[in-house]
Amino acid sequence: MSKITFNLNGETVTIEEKPGEVLADMLRERLGLTGTKVACREGECGACTVLLDGEPVDSCLVLASQADGHSVLTIEGLSKEGEPLDPVQQAFLDVGAVQCGFCTPGMVLSAKALLNKCKHPTREQAAQALSGNICRCTGYVKIVDAVMAAAKAMEEKEN
């Protein structure tokens, strides 16, 4: 085993990396960040999406060692306890884009990545950004509505 060091939700973390361990397992099982969900383990569903250097990745396909020297943002890192929710999280609640919640962390992080790059996305761009995330409960209309509402809230916050 070797040590890896990376930025996790704004904090520097050093941990022994197990050979062949995927990022999702390290986050959930050894770092206790269970907001990262694991479902298919094949990169098809997006439930395990985290942001690696600001880009959405399926953490079930990324080796933990690949995080060494990089920045990882999980759903837990979007808002600290006692602080207001991130505008994307709040929008998902406000428009009813959450049902069972299993896909929500991955959806929220994919939406966050989009809105960090594109402040005024079209509905089509929002849908495309979420295309790697599968939801079995809500359908996608309210989820795209949430992305659009978050974009508006973020714009209002800036002004």
mmCIF file with all atom_site columns, C-alpha atoms in Angstrom:
data_model
loop_
_atom_site.group_PDB
_atom_site.id
_atom_site.type_symbol
_atom_site.label_atom_id
_atom_site.label_alt_id
_atom_site.label_comp_id
_atom_site.label_asym_id
_atom_site.label_entity_id
_atom_site.label_seq_id
_atom_site.pdbx_PDB_ins_code
_atom_site.Cartn_x
_atom_site.Cartn_y
_atom_site.Cartn_z
_atom_site.occupancy
_atom_site.B_iso_or_equiv
_atom_site.pdbx_formal_charge
_atom_site.auth_seq_id
_atom_site.auth_comp_id
_atom_site.auth_asym_id
_atom_site.auth_atom_id
_atom_site.pdbx_PDB_model_num
ATOM 1   C CA . MET A 1 1   ? 0.000   0.000  0.000   1.00 0.00 ? 1   MET A CA 1
ATOM 2   C CA . SER A 1 2   ? 1.106   3.534  -0.701  1.00 0.00 ? 2   SER A CA 1
ATOM 3   C CA . LYS A 1 3   ? -0.052  6.872  0.602   1.00 0.00 ? 3   LYS A CA 1
ATOM 4   C CA . ILE A 1 4   ? -2.020  9.239  -1.577  1.00 0.00 ? 4   ILE A CA 1
ATOM 5   C CA . THR A 1 5   ? -2.795  12.865 -0.793  1.00 0.00 ? 5   THR A CA 1
ATOM 6   C CA . PHE A 1 6   ? -5.626  14.827 -2.336  1.00 0.00 ? 6   PHE A CA 1
ATOM 7   C CA . ASN A 1 7   ? -8.056  17.628 -1.629  1.00 0.00 ? 7   ASN A CA 1
ATOM 8   C CA . LEU A 1 8   ? -11.393 16.221 -0.475  1.00 0.00 ? 8   LEU A CA 1
ATOM 9   C CA . ASN A 1 9   ? -14.230 18.695 -0.072  1.00 0.00 ? 9   ASN A CA 1
ATOM 10  C CA . GLY A 1 10  ? -11.783 21.497 0.662   1.00 0.00 ? 10  GLY A CA 1
ATOM 11  C CA . GLU A 1 11  ? -9.576  19.561 3.098   1.00 0.00 ? 11  GLU A CA 1
ATOM 12  C CA . THR A 1 12  ? -6.251  17.861 2.474   1.00 0.00 ? 12  THR A CA 1
ATOM 13  C CA . VAL A 1 13  ? -6.505  14.110 3.018   1.00 0.00 ? 13  VAL A CA 1
ATOM 14  C CA . THR A 1 14  ? -3.680  11.582 3.168   1.00 0.00 ? 14  THR A CA 1
ATOM 15  C CA . ILE A 1 15  ? -4.679  7.936  3.193   1.00 0.00 ? 15  ILE A CA 1
ATOM 16  C CA . GLU A 1 16  ? -3.184  4.548  2.484   1.00 0.00 ? 16  GLU A CA 1
ATOM 17  C CA . GLU A 1 17  ? -4.388  3.509  -0.936  1.00 0.00 ? 17  GLU A CA 1
ATOM 18  C CA . LYS A 1 18  ? -5.250  -0.154 -1.346  1.00 0.00 ? 18  LYS A CA 1
ATOM 19  C CA . PRO A 1 19  ? -4.096  -1.590 -4.687  1.00 0.00 ? 19  PRO A CA 1
ATOM 20  C CA . GLY A 1 20  ? -7.016  -1.770 -7.099  1.00 0.00 ? 20  GLY A CA 1
ATOM 21  C CA . GLU A 1 21  ? -9.382  0.099  -4.772  1.00 0.00 ? 21  GLU A CA 1
ATOM 22  C CA . VAL A 1 22  ? -11.863 2.322  -6.565  1.00 0.00 ? 22  VAL A CA 1
ATOM 23  C CA . LEU A 1 23  ? -12.557 5.855  -5.416  1.00 0.00 ? 23  LEU A CA 1
ATOM 24  C CA . ALA A 1 24  ? -16.210 5.120  -4.587  1.00 0.00 ? 24  ALA A CA 1
ATOM 25  C CA . ASP A 1 25  ? -15.238 2.398  -2.123  1.00 0.00 ? 25  ASP A CA 1
ATOM 26  C CA . MET A 1 26  ? -12.548 4.494  -0.488  1.00 0.00 ? 26  MET A CA 1
ATOM 27  C CA . LEU A 1 27  ? -14.964 7.421  -0.080  1.00 0.00 ? 27  LEU A CA 1
ATOM 28  C CA . ARG A 1 28  ? -17.802 5.312  1.306   1.00 0.00 ? 28  ARG A CA 1
ATOM 29  C CA . GLU A 1 29  ? -16.098 2.597  3.294   1.00 0.00 ? 29  GLU A CA 1
ATOM 30  C CA . ARG A 1 30  ? -12.928 4.187  4.591   1.00 0.00 ? 30  ARG A CA 1
ATOM 31  C CA . LEU A 1 31  ? -13.755 7.895  4.666   1.00 0.00 ? 31  LEU A CA 1
ATOM 32  C CA . GLY A 1 32  ? -17.423 7.534  5.678   1.00 0.00 ? 32  GLY A CA 1
ATOM 33  C CA . LEU A 1 33  ? -18.821 9.680  2.856   1.00 0.00 ? 33  LEU A CA 1
ATOM 34  C CA . THR A 1 34  ? -21.875 7.587  2.084   1.00 0.00 ? 34  THR A CA 1
ATOM 35  C CA . GLY A 1 35  ? -23.535 10.264 -0.052  1.00 0.00 ? 35  GLY A CA 1
ATOM 36  C CA . THR A 1 36  ? -21.616 8.730  -2.944  1.00 0.00 ? 36  THR A CA 1
ATOM 37  C CA . LYS A 1 37  ? -23.935 5.892  -3.946  1.00 0.00 ? 37  LYS A CA 1
ATOM 38  C CA . VAL A 1 38  ? -22.846 2.688  -5.648  1.00 0.00 ? 38  VAL A CA 1
ATOM 39  C CA . ALA A 1 39  ? -25.265 0.816  -7.864  1.00 0.00 ? 39  ALA A CA 1
ATOM 40  C CA . CYS A 1 40  ? -24.109 -0.670 -11.149 1.00 0.00 ? 40  CYS A CA 1
ATOM 41  C CA . ARG A 1 41  ? -20.309 -0.641 -10.655 1.00 0.00 ? 41  ARG A CA 1
ATOM 42  C CA . GLU A 1 42  ? -20.035 -0.348 -14.443 1.00 0.00 ? 42  GLU A CA 1
ATOM 43  C CA . GLY A 1 43  ? -20.202 3.410  -15.021 1.00 0.00 ? 43  GLY A CA 1
ATOM 44  C CA . GLU A 1 44  ? -23.690 3.210  -16.483 1.00 0.00 ? 44  GLU A CA 1
ATOM 45  C CA . CYS A 1 45  ? -25.963 4.749  -13.837 1.00 0.00 ? 45  CYS A CA 1
ATOM 46  C CA . GLY A 1 46  ? -24.110 7.807  -12.494 1.00 0.00 ? 46  GLY A CA 1
ATOM 47  C CA . ALA A 1 47  ? -25.136 7.194  -8.866  1.00 0.00 ? 47  ALA A CA 1
ATOM 48  C CA . CYS A 1 48  ? -21.479 7.334  -7.814  1.00 0.00 ? 48  CYS A CA 1
ATOM 49  C CA . THR A 1 49  ? -20.721 10.617 -9.599  1.00 0.00 ? 49  THR A CA 1
ATOM 50  C CA . VAL A 1 50  ? -18.237 12.897 -7.866  1.00 0.00 ? 50  VAL A CA 1
ATOM 51  C CA . LEU A 1 51  ? -16.297 15.851 -9.239  1.00 0.00 ? 51  LEU A CA 1
ATOM 52  C CA . LEU A 1 52  ? -12.626 15.209 -9.918  1.00 0.00 ? 52  LEU A CA 1
ATOM 53  C CA . ASP A 1 53  ? -10.918 18.532 -10.566 1.00 0.00 ? 53  ASP A CA 1
ATOM 54  C CA . GLY A 1 54  ? -14.385 19.921 -11.304 1.00 0.00 ? 54  GLY A CA 1
ATOM 55  C CA . GLU A 1 55  ? -15.327 17.261 -13.849 1.00 0.00 ? 55  GLU A CA 1
ATOM 56  C CA . PRO A 1 56  ? -18.021 14.654 -13.174 1.00 0.00 ? 56  PRO A CA 1
ATOM 57  C CA . VAL A 1 57  ? -16.634 11.110 -13.024 1.00 0.00 ? 57  VAL A CA 1
ATOM 58  C CA . ASP A 1 58  ? -18.085 7.726  -12.172 1.00 0.00 ? 58  ASP A CA 1
ATOM 59  C CA . SER A 1 59  ? -16.133 7.018  -8.998  1.00 0.00 ? 59  SER A CA 1
ATOM 60  C CA . CYS A 1 60  ? -16.813 3.290  -9.361  1.00 0.00 ? 60  CYS A CA 1
ATOM 61  C CA . LEU A 1 61  ? -14.495 3.337  -12.398 1.00 0.00 ? 61  LEU A CA 1
ATOM 62  C CA . VAL A 1 62  ? -11.772 5.634  -11.036 1.00 0.00 ? 62  VAL A CA 1
ATOM 63  C CA . LEU A 1 63  ? -8.989  4.061  -9.045  1.00 0.00 ? 63  LEU A CA 1
ATOM 64  C CA . ALA A 1 64  ? -8.425  5.764  -5.700  1.00 0.00 ? 64  ALA A CA 1
ATOM 65  C CA . SER A 1 65  ? -4.786  6.274  -6.701  1.00 0.00 ? 65  SER A CA 1
ATOM 66  C CA . GLN A 1 66  ? -5.954  8.486  -9.586  1.00 0.00 ? 66  GLN A CA 1
ATOM 67  C CA . ALA A 1 67  ? -7.139  11.070 -7.033  1.00 0.00 ? 67  ALA A CA 1
ATOM 68  C CA . ASP A 1 68  ? -3.569  11.560 -5.792  1.00 0.00 ? 68  ASP A CA 1
ATOM 69  C CA . GLY A 1 69  ? -2.670  15.231 -6.169  1.00 0.00 ? 69  GLY A CA 1
ATOM 70  C CA . HIS A 1 70  ? -6.147  16.168 -7.359  1.00 0.00 ? 70  HIS A CA 1
ATOM 71  C CA . SER A 1 71  ? -9.349  17.647 -5.967  1.00 0.00 ? 71  SER A CA 1
ATOM 72  C CA . VAL A 1 72  ? -12.440 15.555 -5.222  1.00 0.00 ? 72  VAL A CA 1
ATOM 73  C CA . LEU A 1 73  ? -15.828 17.030 -4.401  1.00 0.00 ? 73  LEU A CA 1
ATOM 74  C CA . THR A 1 74  ? -18.591 14.810 -3.046  1.00 0.00 ? 74  THR A CA 1
ATOM 75  C CA . ILE A 1 75  ? -22.165 15.739 -2.186  1.00 0.00 ? 75  ILE A CA 1
ATOM 76  C CA . GLU A 1 76  ? -21.060 16.233 1.425   1.00 0.00 ? 76  GLU A CA 1
ATOM 77  C CA . GLY A 1 77  ? -18.718 19.006 0.288   1.00 0.00 ? 77  GLY A CA 1
ATOM 78  C CA . LEU A 1 78  ? -21.356 21.187 -1.365  1.00 0.00 ? 78  LEU A CA 1
ATOM 79  C CA . SER A 1 79  ? -22.578 22.686 1.891   1.00 0.00 ? 79  SER A CA 1
ATOM 80  C CA . LYS A 1 80  ? -21.222 22.414 5.380   1.00 0.00 ? 80  LYS A CA 1
ATOM 81  C CA . GLU A 1 81  ? -23.471 21.530 8.304   1.00 0.00 ? 81  GLU A CA 1
ATOM 82  C CA . GLY A 1 82  ? -25.258 24.584 9.631   1.00 0.00 ? 82  GLY A CA 1
ATOM 83  C CA . GLU A 1 83  ? -24.771 26.517 6.385   1.00 0.00 ? 83  GLU A CA 1
ATOM 84  C CA . PRO A 1 84  ? -27.376 27.064 3.671   1.00 0.00 ? 84  PRO A CA 1
ATOM 85  C CA . LEU A 1 85  ? -27.648 24.380 1.025   1.00 0.00 ? 85  LEU A CA 1
ATOM 86  C CA . ASP A 1 86  ? -25.872 24.886 -2.273  1.00 0.00 ? 86  ASP A CA 1
ATOM 87  C CA . PRO A 1 87  ? -28.265 26.502 -4.803  1.00 0.00 ? 87  PRO A CA 1
ATOM 88  C CA . VAL A 1 88  ? -28.351 23.257 -6.792  1.00 0.00 ? 88  VAL A CA 1
ATOM 89  C CA . GLN A 1 89  ? -29.337 21.233 -3.733  1.00 0.00 ? 89  GLN A CA 1
ATOM 90  C CA . GLN A 1 90  ? -31.963 23.810 -2.782  1.00 0.00 ? 90  GLN A CA 1
ATOM 91  C CA . ALA A 1 91  ? -33.414 23.847 -6.293  1.00 0.00 ? 91  ALA A CA 1
ATOM 92  C CA . PHE A 1 92  ? -33.773 20.045 -6.290  1.00 0.00 ? 92  PHE A CA 1
ATOM 93  C CA . LEU A 1 93  ? -35.806 20.337 -3.084  1.00 0.00 ? 93  LEU A CA 1
ATOM 94  C CA . ASP A 1 94  ? -37.818 23.361 -4.204  1.00 0.00 ? 94  ASP A CA 1
ATOM 95  C CA . VAL A 1 95  ? -39.023 21.901 -7.503  1.00 0.00 ? 95  VAL A CA 1
ATOM 96  C CA . GLY A 1 96  ? -39.588 18.355 -6.241  1.00 0.00 ? 96  GLY A CA 1
ATOM 97  C CA . ALA A 1 97  ? -36.802 16.727 -8.242  1.00 0.00 ? 97  ALA A CA 1
ATOM 98  C CA . VAL A 1 98  ? -36.151 14.184 -5.478  1.00 0.00 ? 98  VAL A CA 1
ATOM 99  C CA . GLN A 1 99  ? -38.053 10.956 -4.934  1.00 0.00 ? 99  GLN A CA 1
ATOM 100 C CA . CYS A 1 100 ? -36.136 8.084  -3.355  1.00 0.00 ? 100 CYS A CA 1
ATOM 101 C CA . GLY A 1 101 ? -32.946 10.157 -3.429  1.00 0.00 ? 101 GLY A CA 1
ATOM 102 C CA . PHE A 1 102 ? -30.571 7.414  -4.525  1.00 0.00 ? 102 PHE A CA 1
ATOM 103 C CA . CYS A 1 103 ? -29.593 9.164  -7.767  1.00 0.00 ? 103 CYS A CA 1
ATOM 104 C CA . THR A 1 104 ? -29.757 12.670 -6.301  1.00 0.00 ? 104 THR A CA 1
ATOM 105 C CA . PRO A 1 105 ? -26.123 13.116 -5.205  1.00 0.00 ? 105 PRO A CA 1
ATOM 106 C CA . GLY A 1 106 ? -24.844 12.177 -8.650  1.00 0.00 ? 106 GLY A CA 1
ATOM 107 C CA . MET A 1 107 ? -27.458 14.318 -10.378 1.00 0.00 ? 107 MET A CA 1
ATOM 108 C CA . VAL A 1 108 ? -26.673 17.310 -8.163  1.00 0.00 ? 108 VAL A CA 1
ATOM 109 C CA . LEU A 1 109 ? -22.930 17.027 -8.780  1.00 0.00 ? 109 LEU A CA 1
ATOM 110 C CA . SER A 1 110 ? -23.387 16.653 -12.541 1.00 0.00 ? 110 SER A CA 1
ATOM 111 C CA . ALA A 1 111 ? -25.624 19.738 -12.497 1.00 0.00 ? 111 ALA A CA 1
ATOM 112 C CA . LYS A 1 112 ? -23.075 21.624 -10.376 1.00 0.00 ? 112 LYS A CA 1
ATOM 113 C CA . ALA A 1 113 ? -20.316 20.821 -12.877 1.00 0.00 ? 113 ALA A CA 1
ATOM 114 C CA . LEU A 1 114 ? -22.474 22.141 -15.711 1.00 0.00 ? 114 LEU A CA 1
ATOM 115 C CA . LEU A 1 115 ? -23.388 25.348 -13.880 1.00 0.00 ? 115 LEU A CA 1
ATOM 116 C CA . ASN A 1 116 ? -19.764 25.980 -12.947 1.00 0.00 ? 116 ASN A CA 1
ATOM 117 C CA . LYS A 1 117 ? -18.958 26.080 -16.671 1.00 0.00 ? 117 LYS A CA 1
ATOM 118 C CA . CYS A 1 118 ? -22.181 27.407 -18.171 1.00 0.00 ? 118 CYS A CA 1
ATOM 119 C CA . LYS A 1 119 ? -24.102 29.973 -16.139 1.00 0.00 ? 119 LYS A CA 1
ATOM 120 C CA . HIS A 1 120 ? -27.082 30.091 -18.535 1.00 0.00 ? 120 HIS A CA 1
ATOM 121 C CA . PRO A 1 121 ? -27.631 26.586 -19.910 1.00 0.00 ? 121 PRO A CA 1
ATOM 122 C CA . THR A 1 122 ? -30.504 25.663 -22.150 1.00 0.00 ? 122 THR A CA 1
ATOM 123 C CA . ARG A 1 123 ? -32.810 22.834 -21.125 1.00 0.00 ? 123 ARG A CA 1
ATOM 124 C CA . GLU A 1 124 ? -31.095 20.737 -23.786 1.00 0.00 ? 124 GLU A CA 1
ATOM 125 C CA . GLN A 1 125 ? -27.655 21.452 -22.303 1.00 0.00 ? 125 GLN A CA 1
ATOM 126 C CA . ALA A 1 126 ? -28.946 20.548 -18.842 1.00 0.00 ? 126 ALA A CA 1
ATOM 127 C CA . ALA A 1 127 ? -30.406 17.285 -20.136 1.00 0.00 ? 127 ALA A CA 1
ATOM 128 C CA . GLN A 1 128 ? -27.144 16.483 -21.919 1.00 0.00 ? 128 GLN A CA 1
ATOM 129 C CA . ALA A 1 129 ? -25.111 17.189 -18.772 1.00 0.00 ? 129 ALA A CA 1
ATOM 130 C CA . LEU A 1 130 ? -27.313 14.741 -16.866 1.00 0.00 ? 130 LEU A CA 1
ATOM 131 C CA . SER A 1 131 ? -27.303 12.081 -19.570 1.00 0.00 ? 131 SER A CA 1
ATOM 132 C CA . GLY A 1 132 ? -24.873 9.908  -17.611 1.00 0.00 ? 132 GLY A CA 1
ATOM 133 C CA . ASN A 1 133 ? -27.179 9.806  -14.593 1.00 0.00 ? 133 ASN A CA 1
ATOM 134 C CA . ILE A 1 134 ? -30.176 7.491  -14.394 1.00 0.00 ? 134 ILE A CA 1
ATOM 135 C CA . CYS A 1 135 ? -33.245 8.122  -12.238 1.00 0.00 ? 135 CYS A CA 1
ATOM 136 C CA . ARG A 1 136 ? -35.923 5.463  -11.860 1.00 0.00 ? 136 ARG A CA 1
ATOM 137 C CA . CYS A 1 137 ? -38.404 7.536  -9.845  1.00 0.00 ? 137 CYS A CA 1
ATOM 138 C CA . THR A 1 138 ? -39.032 11.124 -10.887 1.00 0.00 ? 138 THR A CA 1
ATOM 139 C CA . GLY A 1 139 ? -38.582 11.255 -14.583 1.00 0.00 ? 139 GLY A CA 1
ATOM 140 C CA . TYR A 1 140 ? -36.317 13.948 -15.856 1.00 0.00 ? 140 TYR A CA 1
ATOM 141 C CA . VAL A 1 141 ? -38.570 16.971 -16.327 1.00 0.00 ? 141 VAL A CA 1
ATOM 142 C CA . LYS A 1 142 ? -38.369 18.071 -12.691 1.00 0.00 ? 142 LYS A CA 1
ATOM 143 C CA . ILE A 1 143 ? -34.663 17.320 -12.558 1.00 0.00 ? 143 ILE A CA 1
ATOM 144 C CA . VAL A 1 144 ? -34.008 19.577 -15.558 1.00 0.00 ? 144 VAL A CA 1
ATOM 145 C CA . ASP A 1 145 ? -36.374 22.126 -13.975 1.00 0.00 ? 145 ASP A CA 1
ATOM 146 C CA . ALA A 1 146 ? -34.154 22.031 -10.886 1.00 0.00 ? 146 ALA A CA 1
ATOM 147 C CA . VAL A 1 147 ? -31.025 22.722 -12.935 1.00 0.00 ? 147 VAL A CA 1
ATOM 148 C CA . MET A 1 148 ? -32.730 25.695 -14.587 1.00 0.00 ? 148 MET A CA 1
ATOM 149 C CA . ALA A 1 149 ? -33.959 26.988 -11.196 1.00 0.00 ? 149 ALA A CA 1
ATOM 150 C CA . ALA A 1 150 ? -30.463 26.629 -9.746  1.00 0.00 ? 150 ALA A CA 1
ATOM 151 C CA . ALA A 1 151 ? -28.993 28.597 -12.655 1.00 0.00 ? 151 ALA A CA 1
ATOM 152 C CA . LYS A 1 152 ? -31.493 31.380 -11.999 1.00 0.00 ? 152 LYS A CA 1
ATOM 153 C CA . ALA A 1 153 ? -30.829 31.357 -8.240  1.00 0.00 ? 153 ALA A CA 1
ATOM 154 C CA . MET A 1 154 ? -27.082 31.479 -8.792  1.00 0.00 ? 154 MET A CA 1
ATOM 155 C CA . GLU A 1 155 ? -27.475 34.418 -11.177 1.00 0.00 ? 155 GLU A CA 1
ATOM 156 C CA . GLU A 1 156 ? -29.663 36.292 -8.668  1.00 0.00 ? 156 GLU A CA 1
ATOM 157 C CA . LYS A 1 157 ? -27.131 35.602 -5.914  1.00 0.00 ? 157 LYS A CA 1
ATOM 158 C CA . GLU A 1 158 ? -24.370 37.161 -8.034  1.00 0.00 ? 158 GLU A CA 1
ATOM 159 C CA . ASN A 1 159 ? -26.366 40.358 -8.644  1.00 0.00 ? 159 ASN A CA 1
#
